[in-house]
Backbone as JSON Lines, residues from 0, in Angstrom:
{"i":0,"aa":"M","n":[119.83,120.17,110.97],"ca":[120.0,119.64,112.3],"c":[118.63,119.59,112.98]}
{"i":1,"aa":"S","n":[118.39,118.53,113.7],"ca":[117.11,118.36,114.38],"c":[117.14,119.02,115.76]}
{"i":2,"aa":"V","n":[115.97,119.1,116.38],"ca":[115.88,119.61,117.74],"c":[116.72,118.73,118.67]}
{"i":3,"aa":"E","n":[116.6,117.42,118.5],"ca":[117.4,116.51,119.34],"c":[118.89,116.76,119.14]}
{"i":4,"aa":"D","n":[119.32,116.96,117.9],"ca":[120.74,117.25,117.64],"c":[121.2,118.47,118.42]}
{"i":5,"aa":"M","n":[120.37,119.49,118.46],"ca":[120.75,120.72,119.16],"c":[120.85,120.5,120.68]}
{"i":6,"aa":"V","n":[119.96,119.69,121.23],"ca":[120.05,119.37,122.66],"c":[121.3,118.52,122.92]}
{"i":7,"aa":"V","n":[121.57,117.59,122.04],"ca":[122.77,116.76,122.15],"c":[124.02,117.63,122.12]}
{"i":8,"aa":"L","n":[124.1,118.53,121.15],"ca":[125.29,119.37,121.0],"c":[125.44,120.36,122.14]}
{"i":9,"aa":"S","n":[124.35,120.73,122.78],"ca":[124.45,121.6,123.96],"c":[125.26,120.91,125.06]}
{"i":10,"aa":"G","n":[125.28,119.6,125.05],"ca":[126.06,118.83,126.01],"c":[127.56,119.09,125.91]}
{"i":11,"aa":"S","n":[127.99,119.72,124.82],"ca":[129.41,120.08,124.73],"c":[129.78,121.11,125.8]}
{"i":12,"aa":"H","n":[128.75,121.71,126.42],"ca":[129.0,122.65,127.52],"c":[129.55,121.92,128.75]}
{"i":13,"aa":"T","n":[129.67,120.62,128.69],"ca":[130.28,119.89,129.79],"c":[131.76,120.19,129.91]}
{"i":14,"aa":"I","n":[132.35,120.73,128.83],"ca":[133.77,121.1,128.83],"c":[133.86,122.55,128.35]}
{"i":15,"aa":"G","n":[134.74,123.3,128.94],"ca":[135.0,124.64,128.43],"c":[134.69,125.73,129.43]}
{"i":16,"aa":"R","n":[134.97,126.94,128.98],"ca":[134.8,128.12,129.81],"c":[133.94,129.11,129.04]}
{"i":17,"aa":"S","n":[133.38,130.07,129.77],"ca":[132.56,131.1,129.17],"c":[132.94,132.46,129.75]}
{"i":18,"aa":"L","n":[132.91,133.47,128.9],"ca":[133.16,134.83,129.38],"c":[132.06,135.23,130.35]}
{"i":19,"aa":"C","n":[132.45,135.78,131.47],"ca":[131.48,136.21,132.49],"c":[130.46,137.19,131.91]}
{"i":20,"aa":"A","n":[130.92,138.06,131.02],"ca":[130.02,139.05,130.43],"c":[128.9,138.41,129.61]}
{"i":21,"aa":"S","n":[129.09,137.16,129.2],"ca":[128.08,136.5,128.36],"c":[126.91,135.93,129.15]}
{"i":22,"aa":"F","n":[127.0,135.91,130.49],"ca":[125.91,135.32,131.25],"c":[125.48,136.09,132.5]}
{"i":23,"aa":"L","n":[126.31,136.91,133.07],"ca":[126.01,137.51,134.38],"c":[124.71,138.32,134.4]}
{"i":24,"aa":"A","n":[124.51,139.2,133.45],"ca":[123.31,140.05,133.47],"c":[122.05,139.21,133.35]}
{"i":25,"aa":"M","n":[122.04,138.25,132.44],"ca":[120.87,137.37,132.26],"c":[120.64,136.55,133.52]}
{"i":26,"aa":"N","n":[121.71,136.08,134.15],"ca":[121.55,135.25,135.33],"c":[120.98,136.02,136.51]}
{"i":27,"aa":"R","n":[121.21,137.31,136.56],"ca":[120.58,138.12,137.62],"c":[119.07,138.11,137.44]}
{"i":28,"aa":"R","n":[118.62,138.17,136.18],"ca":[117.17,138.07,135.91],"c":[116.66,136.67,136.23]}
{"i":29,"aa":"R","n":[117.45,135.64,135.91],"ca":[117.06,134.26,136.22],"c":[116.96,134.06,137.73]}
{"i":30,"aa":"L","n":[117.84,134.68,138.49],"ca":[117.8,134.57,139.95],"c":[116.48,135.13,140.47]}
{"i":31,"aa":"A","n":[116.06,136.24,139.91],"ca":[114.81,136.89,140.34],"c":[113.6,136.0,140.11]}
{"i":32,"aa":"N","n":[113.63,135.16,139.05],"ca":[112.47,134.29,138.81],"c":[112.74,132.83,139.19]}
{"i":33,"aa":"G","n":[113.82,132.59,139.95],"ca":[114.05,131.27,140.52],"c":[114.53,130.19,139.57]}
{"i":34,"aa":"T","n":[115.12,130.56,138.44],"ca":[115.58,129.53,137.5],"c":[117.09,129.32,137.55]}
{"i":35,"aa":"I","n":[117.75,129.93,138.54],"ca":[119.16,129.64,138.81],"c":[119.32,129.59,140.33]}
{"i":36,"aa":"S","n":[120.1,128.67,140.79],"ca":[120.35,128.53,142.22],"c":[120.98,129.81,142.78]}
{"i":37,"aa":"A","n":[120.46,130.28,143.9],"ca":[121.01,131.49,144.53],"c":[122.47,131.27,144.93]}
{"i":38,"aa":"A","n":[122.79,130.09,145.43],"ca":[124.17,129.8,145.82],"c":[125.08,129.78,144.6]}
{"i":39,"aa":"Y","n":[124.6,129.23,143.5],"ca":[125.38,129.19,142.26],"c":[125.6,130.61,141.73]}
{"i":40,"aa":"Q","n":[124.56,131.43,141.76],"ca":[124.7,132.81,141.29],"c":[125.7,133.56,142.16]}
{"i":41,"aa":"A","n":[125.68,133.34,143.48],"ca":[126.64,134.0,144.37],"c":[128.07,133.55,144.03]}
{"i":42,"aa":"L","n":[128.25,132.26,143.74],"ca":[129.56,131.75,143.35],"c":[130.02,132.42,142.05]}
{"i":43,"aa":"L","n":[129.11,132.52,141.08],"ca":[129.46,133.14,139.8],"c":[129.84,134.6,139.98]}
{"i":44,"aa":"E","n":[129.12,135.3,140.83],"ca":[129.44,136.71,141.1],"c":[130.84,136.82,141.72]}
{"i":45,"aa":"A","n":[131.19,135.87,142.59],"ca":[132.51,135.89,143.23],"c":[133.61,135.55,142.22]}
{"i":46,"aa":"L","n":[133.33,134.63,141.31],"ca":[134.31,134.21,140.31],"c":[134.46,135.21,139.17]}
{"i":47,"aa":"C","n":[133.51,136.12,139.05],"ca":[133.48,137.07,137.94],"c":[133.49,138.5,138.45]}
{"i":48,"aa":"P","n":[134.6,138.93,139.05],"ca":[134.63,140.32,139.54],"c":[134.55,141.29,138.38]}
{"i":49,"aa":"P","n":[133.96,142.45,138.62],"ca":[133.88,143.45,137.54],"c":[135.29,143.8,137.05]}
{"i":50,"aa":"S","n":[135.41,143.94,135.77],"ca":[136.69,144.26,135.16],"c":[136.66,145.69,134.63]}
{"i":51,"aa":"P","n":[137.69,146.47,134.95],"ca":[137.71,147.84,134.41],"c":[137.95,147.8,132.9]}
{"i":52,"aa":"G","n":[137.45,148.77,132.23],"ca":[137.66,148.85,130.79],"c":[136.51,148.24,130.01]}
{"i":53,"aa":"Q","n":[136.64,148.27,128.7],"ca":[135.57,147.84,127.81],"c":[135.45,146.32,127.73]}
{"i":54,"aa":"F","n":[136.57,145.6,127.72],"ca":[136.55,144.15,127.56],"c":[136.76,143.47,128.9]}
{"i":55,"aa":"D","n":[135.86,142.58,129.26],"ca":[135.96,141.83,130.51],"c":[136.54,140.46,130.18]}
{"i":56,"aa":"P","n":[137.79,140.18,130.54],"ca":[138.42,138.9,130.19],"c":[138.09,137.76,131.15]}
{"i":57,"aa":"N","n":[137.33,138.03,132.22],"ca":[137.04,137.0,133.21],"c":[136.19,135.88,132.62]}
{"i":58,"aa":"T","n":[136.55,134.65,132.98],"ca":[135.81,133.47,132.52],"c":[135.58,132.52,133.69]}
{"i":59,"aa":"T","n":[134.68,131.57,133.47],"ca":[134.48,130.5,134.44],"c":[134.07,129.23,133.69]}
{"i":60,"aa":"E","n":[134.19,128.1,134.36],"ca":[133.8,126.83,133.75],"c":[132.3,126.83,133.5]}
{"i":61,"aa":"I","n":[131.89,126.17,132.43],"ca":[130.46,126.07,132.12],"c":[129.82,124.98,132.97]}
{"i":62,"aa":"D","n":[130.52,123.87,133.14],"ca":[130.05,122.75,133.98],"c":[130.78,122.85,135.31]}
{"i":63,"aa":"V","n":[130.05,123.22,136.34],"ca":[130.65,123.52,137.64],"c":[131.23,122.28,138.34]}
{"i":64,"aa":"S","n":[130.79,121.08,137.99],"ca":[131.22,119.91,138.75],"c":[132.28,119.05,138.07]}
{"i":65,"aa":"T","n":[132.22,118.9,136.76],"ca":[133.23,118.09,136.04],"c":[133.66,118.85,134.78]}
{"i":66,"aa":"P","n":[134.3,120.0,134.93],"ca":[134.58,120.87,133.8],"c":[135.59,120.33,132.79]}
{"i":67,"aa":"A","n":[136.37,119.34,133.15],"ca":[137.39,118.82,132.24],"c":[137.08,117.39,131.76]}
{"i":68,"aa":"V","n":[135.84,116.95,131.96],"ca":[135.46,115.58,131.6],"c":[134.29,115.61,130.63]}
{"i":69,"aa":"L","n":[134.43,114.89,129.53],"ca":[133.33,114.77,128.57],"c":[132.35,113.73,129.12]}
{"i":70,"aa":"D","n":[131.33,114.21,129.81],"ca":[130.35,113.32,130.43],"c":[128.97,113.95,130.35]}
{"i":71,"aa":"N","n":[127.99,113.27,130.9],"ca":[126.61,113.78,130.85],"c":[126.23,114.57,132.11]}
{"i":72,"aa":"N","n":[127.21,114.9,132.93],"ca":[126.91,115.61,134.17],"c":[126.28,116.97,133.92]}
{"i":73,"aa":"Y","n":[126.62,117.58,132.8],"ca":[126.01,118.86,132.39],"c":[124.48,118.76,132.45]}
{"i":74,"aa":"Y","n":[123.93,117.68,131.93],"ca":[122.47,117.5,131.92],"c":[121.92,117.26,133.34]}
{"i":75,"aa":"K","n":[122.72,116.61,134.18],"ca":[122.29,116.35,135.56],"c":[122.22,117.62,136.39]}
{"i":76,"aa":"L","n":[123.02,118.61,136.02],"ca":[123.05,119.89,136.75],"c":[121.83,120.76,136.44]}
{"i":77,"aa":"L","n":[121.24,120.59,135.28],"ca":[120.16,121.48,134.84],"c":[118.95,121.47,135.77]}
{"i":78,"aa":"P","n":[118.44,120.31,136.2],"ca":[117.28,120.33,137.11],"c":[117.61,120.93,138.49]}
{"i":79,"aa":"L","n":[118.9,121.04,138.8],"ca":[119.33,121.63,140.07],"c":[119.51,123.14,139.95]}
{"i":80,"aa":"N","n":[119.1,123.7,138.81],"ca":[119.25,125.13,138.52],"c":[120.71,125.56,138.49]}
{"i":81,"aa":"L","n":[121.56,124.7,137.92],"ca":[122.98,124.96,137.82],"c":[123.44,125.07,136.37]}
{"i":82,"aa":"G","n":[122.53,125.43,135.48],"ca":[122.9,125.69,134.1],"c":[123.46,127.09,134.0]}
{"i":83,"aa":"L","n":[124.64,127.25,133.42],"ca":[125.3,128.55,133.38],"c":[124.56,129.55,132.5]}
{"i":84,"aa":"H","n":[124.18,129.13,131.32],"ca":[123.57,130.05,130.35],"c":[122.05,129.89,130.31]}
{"i":85,"aa":"F","n":[121.38,130.93,129.91],"ca":[119.93,130.9,129.71],"c":[119.57,129.75,128.76]}
{"i":86,"aa":"S","n":[120.34,129.57,127.7],"ca":[120.05,128.5,126.74],"c":[120.17,127.12,127.4]}
{"i":87,"aa":"D","n":[121.09,126.96,128.33],"ca":[121.21,125.69,129.05],"c":[119.95,125.44,129.87]}
{"i":88,"aa":"D","n":[119.52,126.47,130.58],"ca":[118.33,126.37,131.43],"c":[117.08,126.01,130.61]}
{"i":89,"aa":"Q","n":[117.01,126.51,129.39],"ca":[115.83,126.25,128.56],"c":[115.67,124.79,128.19]}
{"i":90,"aa":"L","n":[116.75,124.02,128.27],"ca":[116.67,122.6,127.93],"c":[115.75,121.83,128.88]}
{"i":91,"aa":"I","n":[115.6,122.32,130.1],"ca":[114.68,121.65,131.03],"c":[113.38,122.4,131.21]}
{"i":92,"aa":"R","n":[113.3,123.62,130.76],"ca":[112.08,124.43,130.9],"c":[111.13,124.26,129.72]}
{"i":93,"aa":"N","n":[111.68,123.92,128.57],"ca":[110.89,123.79,127.35],"c":[110.37,122.35,127.23]}
{"i":94,"aa":"A","n":[109.07,122.22,127.02],"ca":[108.43,120.89,126.99],"c":[108.95,120.02,125.84]}
{"i":95,"aa":"T","n":[109.38,120.62,124.76],"ca":[109.91,119.85,123.63],"c":[111.33,119.38,123.91]}
{"i":96,"aa":"L","n":[112.12,120.2,124.58],"ca":[113.53,119.9,124.8],"c":[113.79,119.04,126.04]}
{"i":97,"aa":"A","n":[112.96,119.2,127.06],"ca":[113.19,118.52,128.35],"c":[113.29,117.0,128.25]}
{"i":98,"aa":"P","n":[112.46,116.33,127.46],"ca":[112.6,114.86,127.4],"c":[113.98,114.42,126.9]}
{"i":99,"aa":"F","n":[114.55,115.16,125.96],"ca":[115.89,114.82,125.47],"c":[116.92,115.05,126.58]}
{"i":100,"aa":"A","n":[116.86,116.21,127.24],"ca":[117.82,116.52,128.31],"c":[117.72,115.49,129.43]}
{"i":101,"aa":"N","n":[116.51,115.11,129.78],"ca":[116.32,114.11,130.84],"c":[116.86,112.74,130.44]}
{"i":102,"aa":"A","n":[116.66,112.36,129.18],"ca":[117.17,111.07,128.7],"c":[118.7,111.05,128.74]}
{"i":103,"aa":"F","n":[119.32,112.17,128.36],"ca":[120.78,112.23,128.36],"c":[121.34,112.29,129.78]}
{"i":104,"aa":"A","n":[120.61,112.89,130.7],"ca":[121.02,112.89,132.1],"c":[120.99,111.47,132.67]}
{"i":105,"aa":"A","n":[120.03,110.69,132.22],"ca":[119.86,109.33,132.74],"c":[120.78,108.31,132.08]}
{"i":106,"aa":"N","n":[121.3,108.62,130.88],"ca":[122.04,107.61,130.13],"c":[123.22,108.24,129.39]}
{"i":107,"aa":"E","n":[124.38,108.19,130.0],"ca":[125.58,108.79,129.4],"c":[125.97,108.12,128.09]}
{"i":108,"aa":"T","n":[125.83,106.8,128.0],"ca":[126.18,106.08,126.77],"c":[125.3,106.56,125.61]}
{"i":109,"aa":"L","n":[124.01,106.71,125.87],"ca":[123.1,107.22,124.84],"c":[123.55,108.6,124.38]}
{"i":110,"aa":"W","n":[123.85,109.49,125.34],"ca":[124.28,110.83,124.96],"c":[125.56,110.8,124.12]}
{"i":111,"aa":"K","n":[126.54,110.0,124.52],"ca":[127.8,109.95,123.78],"c":[127.6,109.41,122.36]}
{"i":112,"aa":"Q","n":[126.72,108.43,122.21],"ca":[126.42,107.91,120.86],"c":[125.77,108.99,120.01]}
{"i":113,"aa":"K","n":[124.78,109.67,120.57],"ca":[124.07,110.72,119.84],"c":[125.01,111.91,119.58]}
{"i":114,"aa":"F","n":[125.89,112.21,120.52],"ca":[126.82,113.32,120.37],"c":[127.76,113.06,119.19]}
{"i":115,"aa":"T","n":[128.28,111.86,119.11],"ca":[129.17,111.49,118.01],"c":[128.45,111.67,116.67]}
{"i":116,"aa":"A","n":[127.23,111.16,116.58],"ca":[126.46,111.27,115.33],"c":[126.15,112.73,114.99]}
{"i":117,"aa":"A","n":[125.8,113.53,115.99],"ca":[125.47,114.94,115.74],"c":[126.7,115.74,115.33]}
{"i":118,"aa":"M","n":[127.86,115.43,115.9],"ca":[129.09,116.12,115.51],"c":[129.43,115.81,114.06]}
{"i":119,"aa":"I","n":[129.26,114.56,113.65],"ca":[129.51,114.18,112.26],"c":[128.53,114.9,111.34]}
{"i":120,"aa":"K","n":[127.28,114.91,111.74],"ca":[126.24,115.6,110.95],"c":[126.56,117.08,110.81]}
{"i":121,"aa":"M","n":[126.97,117.71,111.92],"ca":[127.31,119.12,111.87],"c":[128.54,119.37,111.0]}
{"i":122,"aa":"G","n":[129.48,118.45,111.03],"ca":[130.68,118.57,110.21],"c":[130.4,118.49,108.72]}
{"i":123,"aa":"N","n":[129.27,117.91,108.38],"ca":[128.89,117.79,106.96],"c":[128.09,118.98,106.45]}
{"i":124,"aa":"I","n":[127.83,119.96,107.29],"ca":[127.11,121.15,106.85],"c":[128.02,121.93,105.91]}
{"i":125,"aa":"E","n":[127.5,122.29,104.76],"ca":[128.28,123.04,103.78],"c":[128.56,124.46,104.26]}
{"i":126,"aa":"V","n":[129.71,124.96,103.89],"ca":[130.08,126.34,104.2],"c":[129.15,127.27,103.44]}
{"i":127,"aa":"R","n":[128.62,128.26,104.12],"ca":[127.71,129.22,103.5],"c":[128.52,130.33,102.85]}
{"i":128,"aa":"T","n":[128.13,130.69,101.65],"ca":[128.81,131.77,100.94],"c":[127.79,132.58,100.15]}
{"i":129,"aa":"G","n":[128.23,133.69,99.6],"ca":[127.36,134.49,98.75],"c":[126.74,135.66,99.47]}
{"i":130,"aa":"T","n":[125.91,136.38,98.76],"ca":[125.34,137.61,99.3],"c":[124.15,137.37,100.21]}
{"i":131,"aa":"T","n":[123.58,136.16,100.21],"ca":[122.43,135.91,101.09],"c":[122.87,135.36,102.45]}
{"i":132,"aa":"D","n":[124.14,135.08,102.6],"ca":[124.65,134.52,103.84],"c":[125.47,135.57,104.58]}
{"i":133,"aa":"E","n":[125.81,135.25,105.82],"ca":[126.5,136.23,106.65],"c":[127.5,135.54,107.55]}
{"i":134,"aa":"I","n":[128.73,136.04,107.56],"ca":[129.72,135.64,108.54],"c":[129.71,136.75,109.57]}
{"i":135,"aa":"R","n":[129.22,136.45,110.76],"ca":[129.01,137.51,111.76],"c":[130.29,137.89,112.48]}
{"i":136,"aa":"L","n":[130.4,139.17,112.73],"ca":[131.5,139.69,113.52],"c":[131.31,139.33,114.98]}
{"i":137,"aa":"N","n":[130.06,139.27,115.42],"ca":[129.67,138.86,116.77],"c":[128.51,137.9,116.57]}
{"i":138,"aa":"C","n":[128.66,136.64,116.96],"ca":[127.67,135.62,116.61],"c":[126.27,135.92,117.12]}
{"i":139,"aa":"S","n":[126.13,136.73,118.14],"ca":[124.8,137.01,118.68],"c":[124.17,138.28,118.12]}
{"i":140,"aa":"V","n":[124.84,138.93,117.17],"ca":[124.35,140.18,116.61],"c":[124.42,140.14,115.09]}
{"i":141,"aa":"V","n":[123.31,140.48,114.43],"ca":[123.31,140.57,112.97],"c":[124.22,141.73,112.59]}
{"i":142,"aa":"N","n":[125.06,141.5,111.57],"ca":[125.96,142.56,111.12],"c":[125.17,143.77,110.62]}
{"i":143,"aa":"P","n":[125.79,144.95,110.67],"ca":[125.14,146.14,110.1],"c":[124.84,145.89,108.62]}
{"i":144,"aa":"S","n":[123.81,146.52,108.1],"ca":[123.38,146.26,106.72],"c":[124.48,146.52,105.71]}
{"i":145,"aa":"S","n":[125.4,147.41,106.01],"ca":[126.47,147.7,105.06],"c":[127.46,146.55,104.95]}
{"i":146,"aa":"S","n":[127.41,145.6,105.9],"ca":[128.34,144.47,105.85],"c":[127.6,143.15,105.95]}
{"i":147,"aa":"S","n":[126.39,143.09,105.38],"ca":[125.58,141.9,105.56],"c":[126.04,140.72,104.71]}
{"i":148,"aa":"S","n":[126.82,140.93,103.69],"ca":[127.26,139.81,102.88],"c":[128.54,139.22,103.45]}
{"i":149,"aa":"A","n":[128.75,137.96,103.18],"ca":[129.97,137.3,103.64],"c":[131.19,137.99,103.04]}
{"i":150,"aa":"A","n":[131.12,138.36,101.77],"ca":[132.25,139.02,101.13],"c":[132.58,140.34,101.83]}
{"i":151,"aa":"G","n":[131.55,141.1,102.19],"ca":[131.76,142.37,102.88],"c":[132.41,142.18,104.23]}
{"i":152,"aa":"V","n":[132.0,141.16,104.95],"ca":[132.57,140.9,106.26],"c":[134.01,140.44,106.12]}
{"i":153,"aa":"I","n":[134.27,139.57,105.15],"ca":[135.64,139.1,104.94],"c":[136.53,140.27,104.57]}
{"i":154,"aa":"E","n":[136.01,141.17,103.73],"ca":[136.78,142.35,103.35],"c":[137.05,143.23,104.58]}
{"i":155,"aa":"M","n":[136.07,143.32,105.48],"ca":[136.27,144.11,106.7],"c":[137.36,143.48,107.56]}
{"i":156,"aa":"L","n":[137.38,142.14,107.62],"ca":[138.35,141.45,108.46],"c":[139.74,141.43,107.82]}
{"i":157,"aa":"F","n":[139.77,141.28,106.5],"ca":[141.02,141.17,105.75],"c":[140.97,142.13,104.57]}
{"i":158,"aa":"P","n":[141.29,143.39,104.76],"ca":[141.25,144.36,103.67],"c":[142.12,143.89,102.5]}
{"i":159,"aa":"A","n":[141.71,144.22,101.28],"ca":[142.39,143.76,100.07],"c":[143.87,144.12,100.08]}
{"i":160,"aa":"D","n":[144.21,145.34,100.53],"ca":[145.61,145.73,100.52],"c":[146.43,144.92,101.53]}
{"i":161,"aa":"E","n":[145.8,144.49,102.63],"ca":[146.47,143.67,103.63],"c":[146.7,142.26,103.09]}
{"i":162,"aa":"V","n":[145.69,141.71,102.39],"ca":[145.78,140.37,101.83],"c":[146.86,140.34,100.75]}
{"i":163,"aa":"A","n":[146.91,141.4,99.94],"ca":[147.87,141.44,98.84],"c":[149.31,141.46,99.34]}
{"i":164,"aa":"T","n":[149.54,142.01,100.52],"ca":[150.9,142.09,101.05],"c":[151.26,140.9,101.9]}
{"i":165,"aa":"S","n":[150.3,140.02,102.16],"ca":[150.59,138.87,103.03],"c":[151.33,137.79,102.3]}
């Protein structure tokens, strides 16, 4: 996948929700350095009340203005400091990525054409298997070394005795 493909696919954030726990702490740091709107951060804090217990089930829309529409508005929000995730914000802060984000903000048809092609390209990626690959238990964390192989992770998720009885 190319850099452009990754910027294109980030546009899928125009639809969907995100767990509050996945962005709130980072966004507090972004607020301190001015890369997220103060009003937007206040809204997020109000929409994401602290949850008792270990798992915080609170979520919010990723695209604050058109959360149920597949459009290029996600890219238009970024220069306004309304990107929910740090990775969204980087699309306009990084000199390599910004021209793509700006082009997609300016031309929805271009983005939709590129999005279709990138989704097909991503769909053609072969499934990774073997001991050099990893199916992560948490996508943002490398598995412990004792479960670094895909087989080990699958065994952890589906123990042999459980599979045999299914």
